[in-house]
CSV table of C-alpha atoms and ligand atoms in Angstrom, one decimal:
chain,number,residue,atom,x,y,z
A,232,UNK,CA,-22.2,11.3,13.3
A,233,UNK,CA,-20.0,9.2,15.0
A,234,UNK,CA,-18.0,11.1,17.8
A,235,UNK,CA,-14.8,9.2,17.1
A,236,UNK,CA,-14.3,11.0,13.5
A,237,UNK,CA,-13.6,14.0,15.7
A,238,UNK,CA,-10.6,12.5,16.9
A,239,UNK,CA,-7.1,13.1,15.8
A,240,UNK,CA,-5.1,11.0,13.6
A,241,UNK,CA,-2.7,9.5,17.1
A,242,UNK,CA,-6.1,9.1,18.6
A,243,UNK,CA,-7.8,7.3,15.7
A,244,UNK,CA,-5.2,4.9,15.3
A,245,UNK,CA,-6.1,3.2,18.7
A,246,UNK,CA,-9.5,3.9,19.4
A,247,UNK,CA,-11.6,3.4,15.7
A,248,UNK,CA,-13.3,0.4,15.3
A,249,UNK,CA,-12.7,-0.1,18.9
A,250,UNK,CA,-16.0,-1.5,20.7
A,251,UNK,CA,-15.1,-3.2,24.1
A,252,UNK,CA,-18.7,-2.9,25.5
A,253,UNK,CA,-19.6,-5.4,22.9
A,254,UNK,CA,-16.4,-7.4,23.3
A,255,UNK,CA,-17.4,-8.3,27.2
A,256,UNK,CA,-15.0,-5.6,27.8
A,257,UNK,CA,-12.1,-6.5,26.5
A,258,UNK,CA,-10.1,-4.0,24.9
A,259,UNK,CA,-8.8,-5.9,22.5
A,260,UNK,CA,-10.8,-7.7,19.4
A,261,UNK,CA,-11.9,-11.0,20.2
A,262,UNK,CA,-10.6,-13.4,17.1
A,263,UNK,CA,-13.6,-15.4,15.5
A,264,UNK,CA,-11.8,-18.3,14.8
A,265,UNK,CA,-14.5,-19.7,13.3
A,266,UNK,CA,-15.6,-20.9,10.0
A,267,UNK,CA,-19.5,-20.5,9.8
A,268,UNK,CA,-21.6,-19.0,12.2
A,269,UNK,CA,-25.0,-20.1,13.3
A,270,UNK,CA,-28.5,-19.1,12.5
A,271,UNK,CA,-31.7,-19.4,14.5
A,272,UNK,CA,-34.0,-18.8,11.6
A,273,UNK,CA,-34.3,-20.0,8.2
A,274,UNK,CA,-35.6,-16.6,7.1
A,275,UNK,CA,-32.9,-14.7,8.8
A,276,UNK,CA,-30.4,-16.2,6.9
A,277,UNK,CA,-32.2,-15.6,3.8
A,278,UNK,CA,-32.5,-11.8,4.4
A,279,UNK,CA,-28.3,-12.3,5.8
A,280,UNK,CA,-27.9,-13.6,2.5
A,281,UNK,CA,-29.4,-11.2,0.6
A,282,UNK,CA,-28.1,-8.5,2.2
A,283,UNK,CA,-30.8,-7.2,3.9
A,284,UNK,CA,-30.4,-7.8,7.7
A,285,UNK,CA,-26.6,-8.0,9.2
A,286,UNK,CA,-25.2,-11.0,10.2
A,287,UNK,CA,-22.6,-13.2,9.6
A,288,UNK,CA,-22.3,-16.2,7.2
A,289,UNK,CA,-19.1,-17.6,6.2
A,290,UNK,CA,-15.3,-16.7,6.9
A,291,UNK,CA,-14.6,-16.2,3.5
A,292,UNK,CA,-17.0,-13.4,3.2
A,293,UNK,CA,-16.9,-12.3,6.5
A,294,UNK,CA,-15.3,-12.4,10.0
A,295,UNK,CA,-15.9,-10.0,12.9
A,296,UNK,CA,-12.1,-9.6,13.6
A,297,UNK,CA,-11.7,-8.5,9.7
A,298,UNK,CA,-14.6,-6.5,10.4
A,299,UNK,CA,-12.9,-4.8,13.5
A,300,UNK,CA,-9.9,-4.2,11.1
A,301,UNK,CA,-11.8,-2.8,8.4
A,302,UNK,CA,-13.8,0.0,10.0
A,303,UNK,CA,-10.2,0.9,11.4
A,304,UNK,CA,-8.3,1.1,8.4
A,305,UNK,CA,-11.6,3.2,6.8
A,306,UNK,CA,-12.1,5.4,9.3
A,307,UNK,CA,-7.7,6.1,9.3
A,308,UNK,CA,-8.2,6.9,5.2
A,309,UNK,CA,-11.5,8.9,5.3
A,310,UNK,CA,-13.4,5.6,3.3
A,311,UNK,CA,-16.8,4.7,3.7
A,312,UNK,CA,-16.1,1.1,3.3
A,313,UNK,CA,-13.0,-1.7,3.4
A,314,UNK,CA,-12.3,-4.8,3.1
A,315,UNK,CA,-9.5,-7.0,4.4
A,316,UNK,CA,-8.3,-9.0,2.0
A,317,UNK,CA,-5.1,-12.2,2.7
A,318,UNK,CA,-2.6,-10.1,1.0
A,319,UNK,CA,-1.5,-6.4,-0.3
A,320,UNK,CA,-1.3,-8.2,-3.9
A,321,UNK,CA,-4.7,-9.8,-3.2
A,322,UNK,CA,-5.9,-6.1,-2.9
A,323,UNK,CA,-4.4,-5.1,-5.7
A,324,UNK,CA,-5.7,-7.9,-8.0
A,325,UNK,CA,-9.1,-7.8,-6.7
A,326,UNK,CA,-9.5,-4.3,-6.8
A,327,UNK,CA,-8.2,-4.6,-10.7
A,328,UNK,CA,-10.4,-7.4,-11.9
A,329,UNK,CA,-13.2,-5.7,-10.3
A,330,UNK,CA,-12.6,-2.3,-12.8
A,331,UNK,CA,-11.3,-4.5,-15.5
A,332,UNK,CA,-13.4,-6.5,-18.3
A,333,UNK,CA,-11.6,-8.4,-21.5
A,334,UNK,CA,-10.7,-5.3,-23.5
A,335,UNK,CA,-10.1,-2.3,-21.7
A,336,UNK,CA,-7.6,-0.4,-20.4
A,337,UNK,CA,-5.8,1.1,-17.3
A,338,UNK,CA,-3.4,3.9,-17.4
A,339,UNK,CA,-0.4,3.4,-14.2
A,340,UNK,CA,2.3,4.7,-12.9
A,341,UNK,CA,5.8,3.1,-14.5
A,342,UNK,CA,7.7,2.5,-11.4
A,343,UNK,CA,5.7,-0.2,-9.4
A,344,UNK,CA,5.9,-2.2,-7.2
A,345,UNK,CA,7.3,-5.7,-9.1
A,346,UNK,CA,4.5,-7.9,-8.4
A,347,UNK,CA,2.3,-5.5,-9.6
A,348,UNK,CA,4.3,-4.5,-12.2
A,349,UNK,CA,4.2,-8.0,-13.1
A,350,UNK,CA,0.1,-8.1,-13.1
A,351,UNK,CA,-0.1,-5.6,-15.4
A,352,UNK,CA,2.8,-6.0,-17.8
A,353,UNK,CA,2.5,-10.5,-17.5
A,354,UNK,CA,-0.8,-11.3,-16.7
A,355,UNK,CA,-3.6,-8.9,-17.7
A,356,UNK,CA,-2.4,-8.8,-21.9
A,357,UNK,CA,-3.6,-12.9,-21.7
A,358,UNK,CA,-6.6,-11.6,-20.9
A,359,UNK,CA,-6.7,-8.4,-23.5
A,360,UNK,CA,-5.9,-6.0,-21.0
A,361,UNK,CA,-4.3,-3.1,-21.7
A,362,UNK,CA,-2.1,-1.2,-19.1
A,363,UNK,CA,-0.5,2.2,-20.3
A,364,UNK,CA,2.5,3.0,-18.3
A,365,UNK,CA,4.2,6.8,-17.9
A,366,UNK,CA,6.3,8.1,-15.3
A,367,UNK,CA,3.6,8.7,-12.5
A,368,UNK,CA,5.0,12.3,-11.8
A,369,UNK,CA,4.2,13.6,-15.8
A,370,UNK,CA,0.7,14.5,-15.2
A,371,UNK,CA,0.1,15.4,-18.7
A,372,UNK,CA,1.4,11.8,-20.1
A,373,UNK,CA,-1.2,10.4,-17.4
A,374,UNK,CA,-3.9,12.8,-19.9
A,375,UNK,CA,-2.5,11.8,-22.7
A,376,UNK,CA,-2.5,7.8,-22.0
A,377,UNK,CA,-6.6,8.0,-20.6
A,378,UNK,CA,-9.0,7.0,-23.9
A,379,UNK,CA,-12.5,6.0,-24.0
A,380,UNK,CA,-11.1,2.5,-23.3
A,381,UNK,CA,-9.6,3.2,-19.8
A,382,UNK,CA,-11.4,2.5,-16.7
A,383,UNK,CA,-9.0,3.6,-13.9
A,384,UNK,CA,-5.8,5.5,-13.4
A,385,UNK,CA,-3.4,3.5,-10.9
A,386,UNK,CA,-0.6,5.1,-8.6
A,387,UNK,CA,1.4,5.1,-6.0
A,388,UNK,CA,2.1,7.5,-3.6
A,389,UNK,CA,5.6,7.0,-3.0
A,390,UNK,CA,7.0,4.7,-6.5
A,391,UNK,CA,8.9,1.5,-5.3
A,392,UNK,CA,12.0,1.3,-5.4
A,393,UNK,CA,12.0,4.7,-7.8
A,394,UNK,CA,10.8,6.9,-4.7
A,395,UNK,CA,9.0,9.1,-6.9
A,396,UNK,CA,6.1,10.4,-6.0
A,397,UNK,CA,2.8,11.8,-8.2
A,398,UNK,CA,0.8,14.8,-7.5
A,399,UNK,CA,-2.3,13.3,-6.3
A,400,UNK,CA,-4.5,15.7,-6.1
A,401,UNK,CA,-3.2,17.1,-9.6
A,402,UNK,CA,-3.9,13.8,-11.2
A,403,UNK,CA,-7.4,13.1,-9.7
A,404,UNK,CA,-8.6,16.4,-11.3
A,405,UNK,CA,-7.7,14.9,-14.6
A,406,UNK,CA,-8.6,11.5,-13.9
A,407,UNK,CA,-11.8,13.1,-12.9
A,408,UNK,CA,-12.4,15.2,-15.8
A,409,UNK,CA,-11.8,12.0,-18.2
A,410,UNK,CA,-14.9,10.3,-16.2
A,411,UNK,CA,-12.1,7.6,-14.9
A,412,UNK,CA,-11.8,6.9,-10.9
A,413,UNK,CA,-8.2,7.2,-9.5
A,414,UNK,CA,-6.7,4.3,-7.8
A,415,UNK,CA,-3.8,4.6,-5.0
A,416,UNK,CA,-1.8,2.6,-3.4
A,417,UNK,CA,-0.3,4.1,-0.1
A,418,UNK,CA,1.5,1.3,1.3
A,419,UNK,CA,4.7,3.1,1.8
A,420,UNK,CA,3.0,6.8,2.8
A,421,UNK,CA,0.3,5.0,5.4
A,422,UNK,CA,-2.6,7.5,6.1
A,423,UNK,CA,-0.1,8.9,9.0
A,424,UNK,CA,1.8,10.8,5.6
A,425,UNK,CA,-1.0,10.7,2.9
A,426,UNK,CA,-4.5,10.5,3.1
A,427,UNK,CA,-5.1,10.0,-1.0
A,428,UNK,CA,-9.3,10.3,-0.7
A,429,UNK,CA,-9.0,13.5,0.7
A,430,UNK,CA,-6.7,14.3,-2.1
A,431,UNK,CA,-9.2,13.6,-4.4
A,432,UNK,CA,-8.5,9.1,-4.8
A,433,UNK,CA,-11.6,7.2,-5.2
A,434,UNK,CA,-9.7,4.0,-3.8
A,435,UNK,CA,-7.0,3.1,-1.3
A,436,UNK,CA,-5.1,0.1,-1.3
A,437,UNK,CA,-2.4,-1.5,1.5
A,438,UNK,CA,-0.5,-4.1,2.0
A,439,UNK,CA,-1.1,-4.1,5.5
A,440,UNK,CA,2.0,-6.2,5.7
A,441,UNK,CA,4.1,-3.3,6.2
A,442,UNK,CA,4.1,-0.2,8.5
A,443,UNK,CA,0.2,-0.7,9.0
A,444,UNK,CA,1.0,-4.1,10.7
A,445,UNK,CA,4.6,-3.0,11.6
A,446,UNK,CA,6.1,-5.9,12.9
A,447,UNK,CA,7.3,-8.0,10.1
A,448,UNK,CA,4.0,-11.0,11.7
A,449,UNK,CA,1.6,-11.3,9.0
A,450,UNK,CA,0.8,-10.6,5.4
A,451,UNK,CA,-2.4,-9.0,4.9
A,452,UNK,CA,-3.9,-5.9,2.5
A,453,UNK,CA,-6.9,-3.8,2.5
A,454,UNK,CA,-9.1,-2.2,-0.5
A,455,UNK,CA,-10.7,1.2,1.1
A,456,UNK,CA,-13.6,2.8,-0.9
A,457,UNK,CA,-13.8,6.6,-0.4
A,458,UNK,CA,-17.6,6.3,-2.1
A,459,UNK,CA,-17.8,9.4,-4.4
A,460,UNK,CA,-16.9,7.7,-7.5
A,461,UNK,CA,-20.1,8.3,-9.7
A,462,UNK,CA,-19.7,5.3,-11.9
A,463,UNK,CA,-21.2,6.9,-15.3
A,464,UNK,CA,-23.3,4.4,-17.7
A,465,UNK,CA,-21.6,4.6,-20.5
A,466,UNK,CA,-18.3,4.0,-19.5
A,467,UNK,CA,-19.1,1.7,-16.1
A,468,UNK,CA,-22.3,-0.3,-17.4
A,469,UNK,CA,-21.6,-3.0,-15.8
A,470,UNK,CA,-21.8,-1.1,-11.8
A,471,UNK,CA,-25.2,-0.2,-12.6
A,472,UNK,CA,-26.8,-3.1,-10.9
A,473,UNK,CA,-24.5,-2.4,-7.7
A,474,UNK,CA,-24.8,1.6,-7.9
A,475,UNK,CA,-29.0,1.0,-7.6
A,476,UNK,CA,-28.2,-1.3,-5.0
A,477,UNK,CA,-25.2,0.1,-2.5
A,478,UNK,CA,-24.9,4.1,-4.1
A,479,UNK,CA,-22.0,5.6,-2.7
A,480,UNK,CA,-20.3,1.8,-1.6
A,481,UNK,CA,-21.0,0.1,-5.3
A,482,UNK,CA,-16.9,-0.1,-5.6
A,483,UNK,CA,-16.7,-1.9,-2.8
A,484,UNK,CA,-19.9,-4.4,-3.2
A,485,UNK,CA,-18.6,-5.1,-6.4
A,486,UNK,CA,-15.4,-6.3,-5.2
A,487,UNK,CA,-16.7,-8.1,-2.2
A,488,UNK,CA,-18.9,-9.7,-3.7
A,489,UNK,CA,-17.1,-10.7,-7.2
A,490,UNK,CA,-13.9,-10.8,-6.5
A,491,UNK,CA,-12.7,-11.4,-3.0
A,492,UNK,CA,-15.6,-14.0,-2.5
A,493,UNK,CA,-15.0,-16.0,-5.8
A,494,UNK,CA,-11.2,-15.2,-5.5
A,495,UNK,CA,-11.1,-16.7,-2.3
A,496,UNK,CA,-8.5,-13.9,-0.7
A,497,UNK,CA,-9.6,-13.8,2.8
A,498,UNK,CA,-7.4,-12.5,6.0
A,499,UNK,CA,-7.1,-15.0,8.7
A,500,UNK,CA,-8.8,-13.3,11.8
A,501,UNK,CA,-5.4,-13.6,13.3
A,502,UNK,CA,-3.8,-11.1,11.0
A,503,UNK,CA,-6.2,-8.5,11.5
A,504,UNK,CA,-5.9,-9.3,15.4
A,505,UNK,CA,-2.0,-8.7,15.7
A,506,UNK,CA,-2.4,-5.8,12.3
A,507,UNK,CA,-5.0,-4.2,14.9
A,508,UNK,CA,-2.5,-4.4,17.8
A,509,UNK,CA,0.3,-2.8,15.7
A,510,UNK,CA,-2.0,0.0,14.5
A,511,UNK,CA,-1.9,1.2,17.9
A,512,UNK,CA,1.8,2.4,17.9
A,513,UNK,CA,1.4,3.3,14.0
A,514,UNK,CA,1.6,6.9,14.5
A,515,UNK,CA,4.7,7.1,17.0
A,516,UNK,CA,6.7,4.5,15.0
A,517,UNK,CA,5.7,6.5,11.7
A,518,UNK,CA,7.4,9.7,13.4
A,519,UNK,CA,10.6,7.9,14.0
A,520,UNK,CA,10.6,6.2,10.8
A,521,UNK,CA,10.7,9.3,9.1
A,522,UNK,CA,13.3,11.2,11.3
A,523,UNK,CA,15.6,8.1,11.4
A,524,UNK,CA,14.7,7.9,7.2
A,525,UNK,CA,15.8,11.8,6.9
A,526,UNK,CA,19.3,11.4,9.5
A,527,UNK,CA,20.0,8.4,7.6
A,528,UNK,CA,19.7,10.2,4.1
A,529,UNK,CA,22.0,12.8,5.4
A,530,UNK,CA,24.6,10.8,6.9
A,531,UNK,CA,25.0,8.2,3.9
A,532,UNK,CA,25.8,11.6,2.1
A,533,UNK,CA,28.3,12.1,3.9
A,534,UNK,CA,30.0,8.9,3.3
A,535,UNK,CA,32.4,9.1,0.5
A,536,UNK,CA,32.0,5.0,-0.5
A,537,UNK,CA,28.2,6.0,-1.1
A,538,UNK,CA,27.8,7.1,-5.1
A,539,UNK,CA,24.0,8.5,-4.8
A,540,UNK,CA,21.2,8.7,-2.3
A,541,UNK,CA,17.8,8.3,-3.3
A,542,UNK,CA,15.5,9.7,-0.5
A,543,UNK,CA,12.6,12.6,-1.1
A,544,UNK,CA,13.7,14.0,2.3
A,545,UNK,CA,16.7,15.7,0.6
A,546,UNK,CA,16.3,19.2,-0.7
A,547,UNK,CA,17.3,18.5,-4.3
A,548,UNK,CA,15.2,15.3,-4.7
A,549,UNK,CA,12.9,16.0,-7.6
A,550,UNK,CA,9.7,14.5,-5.8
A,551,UNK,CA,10.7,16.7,-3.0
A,552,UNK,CA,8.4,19.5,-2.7
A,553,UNK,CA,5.4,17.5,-3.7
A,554,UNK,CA,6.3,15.5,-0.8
A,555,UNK,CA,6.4,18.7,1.0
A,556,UNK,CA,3.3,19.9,0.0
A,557,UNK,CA,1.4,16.1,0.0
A,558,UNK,CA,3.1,15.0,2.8
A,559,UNK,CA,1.8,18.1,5.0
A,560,UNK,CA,5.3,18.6,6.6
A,561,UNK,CA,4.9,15.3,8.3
A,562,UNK,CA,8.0,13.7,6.6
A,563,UNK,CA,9.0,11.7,3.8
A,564,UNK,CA,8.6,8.3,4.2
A,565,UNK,CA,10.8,4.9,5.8
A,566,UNK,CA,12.4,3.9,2.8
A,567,UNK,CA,15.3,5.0,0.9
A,568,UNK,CA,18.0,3.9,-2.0
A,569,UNK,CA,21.4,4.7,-2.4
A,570,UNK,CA,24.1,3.5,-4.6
A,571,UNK,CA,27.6,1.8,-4.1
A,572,UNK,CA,30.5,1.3,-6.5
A,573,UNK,CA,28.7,-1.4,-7.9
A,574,UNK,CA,27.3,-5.4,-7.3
A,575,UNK,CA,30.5,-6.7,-5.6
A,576,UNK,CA,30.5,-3.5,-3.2
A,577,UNK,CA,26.9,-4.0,-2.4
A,578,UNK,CA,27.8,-7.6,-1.8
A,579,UNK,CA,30.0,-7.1,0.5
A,580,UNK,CA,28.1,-4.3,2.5
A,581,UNK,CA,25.4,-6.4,3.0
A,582,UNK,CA,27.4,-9.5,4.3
A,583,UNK,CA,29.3,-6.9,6.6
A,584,UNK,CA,26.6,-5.4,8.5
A,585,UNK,CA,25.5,-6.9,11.8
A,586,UNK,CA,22.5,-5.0,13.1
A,587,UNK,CA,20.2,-4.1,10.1
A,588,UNK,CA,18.8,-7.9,8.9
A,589,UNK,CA,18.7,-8.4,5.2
A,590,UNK,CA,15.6,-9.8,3.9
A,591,UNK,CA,12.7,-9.2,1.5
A,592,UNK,CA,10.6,-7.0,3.1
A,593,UNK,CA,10.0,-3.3,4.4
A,594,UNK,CA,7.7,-1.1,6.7
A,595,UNK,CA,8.9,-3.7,9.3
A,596,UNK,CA,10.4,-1.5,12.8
A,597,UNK,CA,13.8,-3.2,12.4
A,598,UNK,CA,16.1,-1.5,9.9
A,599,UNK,CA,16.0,-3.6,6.6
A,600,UNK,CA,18.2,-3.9,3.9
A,601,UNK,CA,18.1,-5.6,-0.1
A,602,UNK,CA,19.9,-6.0,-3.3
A,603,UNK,CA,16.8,-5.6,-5.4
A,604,UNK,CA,18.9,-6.3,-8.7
A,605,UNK,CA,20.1,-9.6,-7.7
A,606,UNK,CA,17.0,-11.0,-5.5
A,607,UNK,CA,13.7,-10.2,-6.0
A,608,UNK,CA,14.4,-8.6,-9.8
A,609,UNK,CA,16.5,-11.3,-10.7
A,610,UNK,CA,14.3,-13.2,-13.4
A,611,UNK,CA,13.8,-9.5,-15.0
A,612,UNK,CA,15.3,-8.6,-18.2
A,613,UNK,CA,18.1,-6.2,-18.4
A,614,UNK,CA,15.7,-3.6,-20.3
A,615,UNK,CA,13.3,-3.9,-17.7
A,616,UNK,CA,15.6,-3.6,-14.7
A,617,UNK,CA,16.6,-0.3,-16.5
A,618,UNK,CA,13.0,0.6,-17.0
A,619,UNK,CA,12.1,0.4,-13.4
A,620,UNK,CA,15.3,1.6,-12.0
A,621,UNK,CA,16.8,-1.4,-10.6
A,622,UNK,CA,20.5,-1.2,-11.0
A,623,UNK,CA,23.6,-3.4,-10.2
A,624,UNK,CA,24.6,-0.6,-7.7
A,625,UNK,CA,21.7,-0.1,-5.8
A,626,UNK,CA,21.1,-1.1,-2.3
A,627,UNK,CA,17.3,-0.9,-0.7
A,628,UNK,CA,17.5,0.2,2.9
A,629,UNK,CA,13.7,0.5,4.7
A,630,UNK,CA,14.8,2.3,7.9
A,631,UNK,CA,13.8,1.0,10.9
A,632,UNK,CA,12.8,3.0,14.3
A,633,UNK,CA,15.8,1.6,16.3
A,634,UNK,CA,18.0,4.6,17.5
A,635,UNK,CA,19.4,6.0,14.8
A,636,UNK,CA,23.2,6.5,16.0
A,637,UNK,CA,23.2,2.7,16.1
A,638,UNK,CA,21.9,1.9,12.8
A,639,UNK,CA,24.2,4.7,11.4
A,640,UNK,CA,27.1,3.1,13.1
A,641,UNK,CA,26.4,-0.6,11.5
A,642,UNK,CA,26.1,1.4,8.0
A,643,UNK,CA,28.9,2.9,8.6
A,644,UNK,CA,31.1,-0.2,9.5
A,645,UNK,CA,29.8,-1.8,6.8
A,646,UNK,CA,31.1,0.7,4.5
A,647,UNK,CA,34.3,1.1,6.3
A,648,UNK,CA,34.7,-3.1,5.1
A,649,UNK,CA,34.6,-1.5,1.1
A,650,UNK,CA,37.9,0.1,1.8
A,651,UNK,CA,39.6,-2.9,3.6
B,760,PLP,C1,4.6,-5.2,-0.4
B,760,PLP,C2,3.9,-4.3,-1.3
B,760,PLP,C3,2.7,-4.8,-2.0
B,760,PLP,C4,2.3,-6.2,-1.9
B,760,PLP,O1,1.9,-6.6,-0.6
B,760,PLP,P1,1.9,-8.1,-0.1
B,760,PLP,O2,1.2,-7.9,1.3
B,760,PLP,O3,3.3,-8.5,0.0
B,760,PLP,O4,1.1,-8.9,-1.0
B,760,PLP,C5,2.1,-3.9,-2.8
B,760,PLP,N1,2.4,-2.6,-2.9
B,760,PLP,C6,3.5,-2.1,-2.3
B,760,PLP,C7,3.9,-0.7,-2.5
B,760,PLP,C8,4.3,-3.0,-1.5
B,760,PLP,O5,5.4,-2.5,-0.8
């Protein structure tokens, strides 16, 4: 057994994957920034190429900085496997198309991320795809929605924008029981919160754009195989070639080989570098987001100009105590929701605060705010918007790890503008 898996999680996050002795002693990763790489013998690349003797070939299925990145991220979740891919959508698509054929179906969570949402709702009924979508905290609907058709049930562990969040371990029973793997993705829990495999997940998805990389520098995602997905015949004929092949890691040679190959979805060796560097702090800046999330919460309560608050952290929060439970008392997440009179109010919030930048993204350490309804949700119908929780009212704050009196005070003068 490797020694390292004894470590704890603030230990892990700096030394996995980490193997200076073959980096000339450097502590950091080198970055292969290099297409190809070369082969002495025509019948070692032959066995590279079929897979069996190590190596490297070409960027696009491999790198060693990816590969640096990948045992990381797998080691952080409890996988047996990864694979880096150029974005957290990439991920996601690849890790679909790879359980999907013309036909079937999946059964997902309703409030999800939008270009996922998107995927499922837009692109996958051109190819006769079926996704079934129920609130991702009604186990039972999840039950009901599996049939003989379904191949996976999709989650995530904390719903965005919705902030709901599913009893994983509850819904991998049944997922289980239904001969159907369950699919997670923990981009806004990180494995510092949630560790879904333990919980009973087959797979693990990131965008590693967010807290993994931490620092609003690259886009990137990650497809984590926990390897005790069985695969049955009847339903998974197709994974039969792969389970003879690669057992418990058939998921994830599937999906290499497939998807993120023919799909072309590769992470530039420079993301994983600078995602690798970030990792490092992942654990202390996840403890501050958290605490910052939670004072936040409570002091936009407070504020009379503030309508709602939408944060899993506050005792009355429906998701609450299986974010207690889940969450292992380590906190409830970066991200919260709150509501204002309504657009023009919002408006005017935004365009008065000084500290907190507004821009589309989140997970980043500087305090981040959005107007989901009226940016990234604005080609949605009204319907939808409804649907998935996106209202004219509704400001998206990700909270950032600065001190948290200051970014209290910049909320708080940009609410004291709604009154002027
Ligand atoms: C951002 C995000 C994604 C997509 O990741 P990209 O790196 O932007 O492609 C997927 N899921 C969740 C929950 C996200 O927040």
């Amino acid at each position: 057994m490797n020694p390292r898996k004894s470590y704890r999680f603030h230990t892990q996050v700096i030394h996995a994957g980490q193997s200076p002795q073959d980096w000339q002693g450097a502590t950091l990763p080198p970055i292969f920034q290099t297409a190809s790489h070369l082969h002495p013998t025509a019948e070692g690349l032959s066995q590279t190429f079929a897979g069996q003797a190590p190596g490297y070939i070409y960027m696009r299925m491999t790198n060693p900085t990816n590969r640096v990145l990948e045992e990381k991220l797998s080691a952080l979740e409890g996988g047996q496997g990864a694979v880096v891919t150029s974005s957290g959508m990439a991920a996601i698509s690849n890790t679909c198309m790879a359980l999907l054929r013309a036909g079937d179906e999946l059964v997902a969570g309703a409030s999800l991320f939008l270009s996922t949402y998107l995927l499922f709702t837009n692109i996958f009924p051109r190819y006769g795809i079926t996704a079934r979508l129920v609130e991702s905290t009604d186990s039972q609907a999840i039950e009901k929605a599996i049939n003989s058709k379904t191949r996976f049930v999709y989650l995530e562990t904390i719903g965005n924008p919705k902030m709901d969040i599913p009893d994983l371990a509850r819904v991998a029973e049944i997922a289980h029981q239904r001969g159907v793997p369950l699919v997670v993705d923990n981009t806004l829990a990180t494995p510092y919160l949630c560790r879904p495999l333990e919980l009973g997940a087959d797979v693990v998805l990131h965008s590693t754009t967010k807290y993994l990389s931490g620092h609003g520098d690259v886009v990137g995602g990650v497809i984590i195989d926990g390897g005790n997905f069985p695969w049955p015949e009847e339903r998974f004929p197709d994974f039969q070639p792969f389970v003879e092949q690669k057992g418990a890691l058939a998921f994830l040679d599937k999906v290499w080989r497939e998807h993120h190959v023919s799909f072309g979805t590769t992470q530039a060796p420079m993301h994983s570098y600078l995602t690798v560097i970030g990792l490092d702090t992942l654990a202390l800046r996840m403890e501050r987001h958290v605490d910052n999330a939670l004072k936040v919460a409570r002091y936009l309560r407070g504020r009379p100009e503030v309508t709602w608050v939408n944060y899993p952290g506050l005792e009355d929060h429906p998701s609450h105590n299986v974010a207690l439970k889940q969450f292992a008392g380590r906190g409830f997440g970066g991200m919260l929701t709150f509501g204002l009179n309504d657009q023009e109010a919002c408006f005017r919030f935004i365009d008065n605060l000084r500290l907190i930048y507004h821009l589309a993204n989140l997970g980043d350490c500087k305090s981040l705010v959005i107007h989901p309804y009226s940016s990234q949700y604005i080609s949605f119908d009204e319907p939808t918007k409804q649907k998935l929780s996106i209202t004219p009212d509704m400001i998206r704050l990700s909270v950032g790890i600065e001190a948290v009196e200051d970014i209290c005070e910049d909320l708080g003068r940009a609410l004291d503008s709604l009154s002027k």
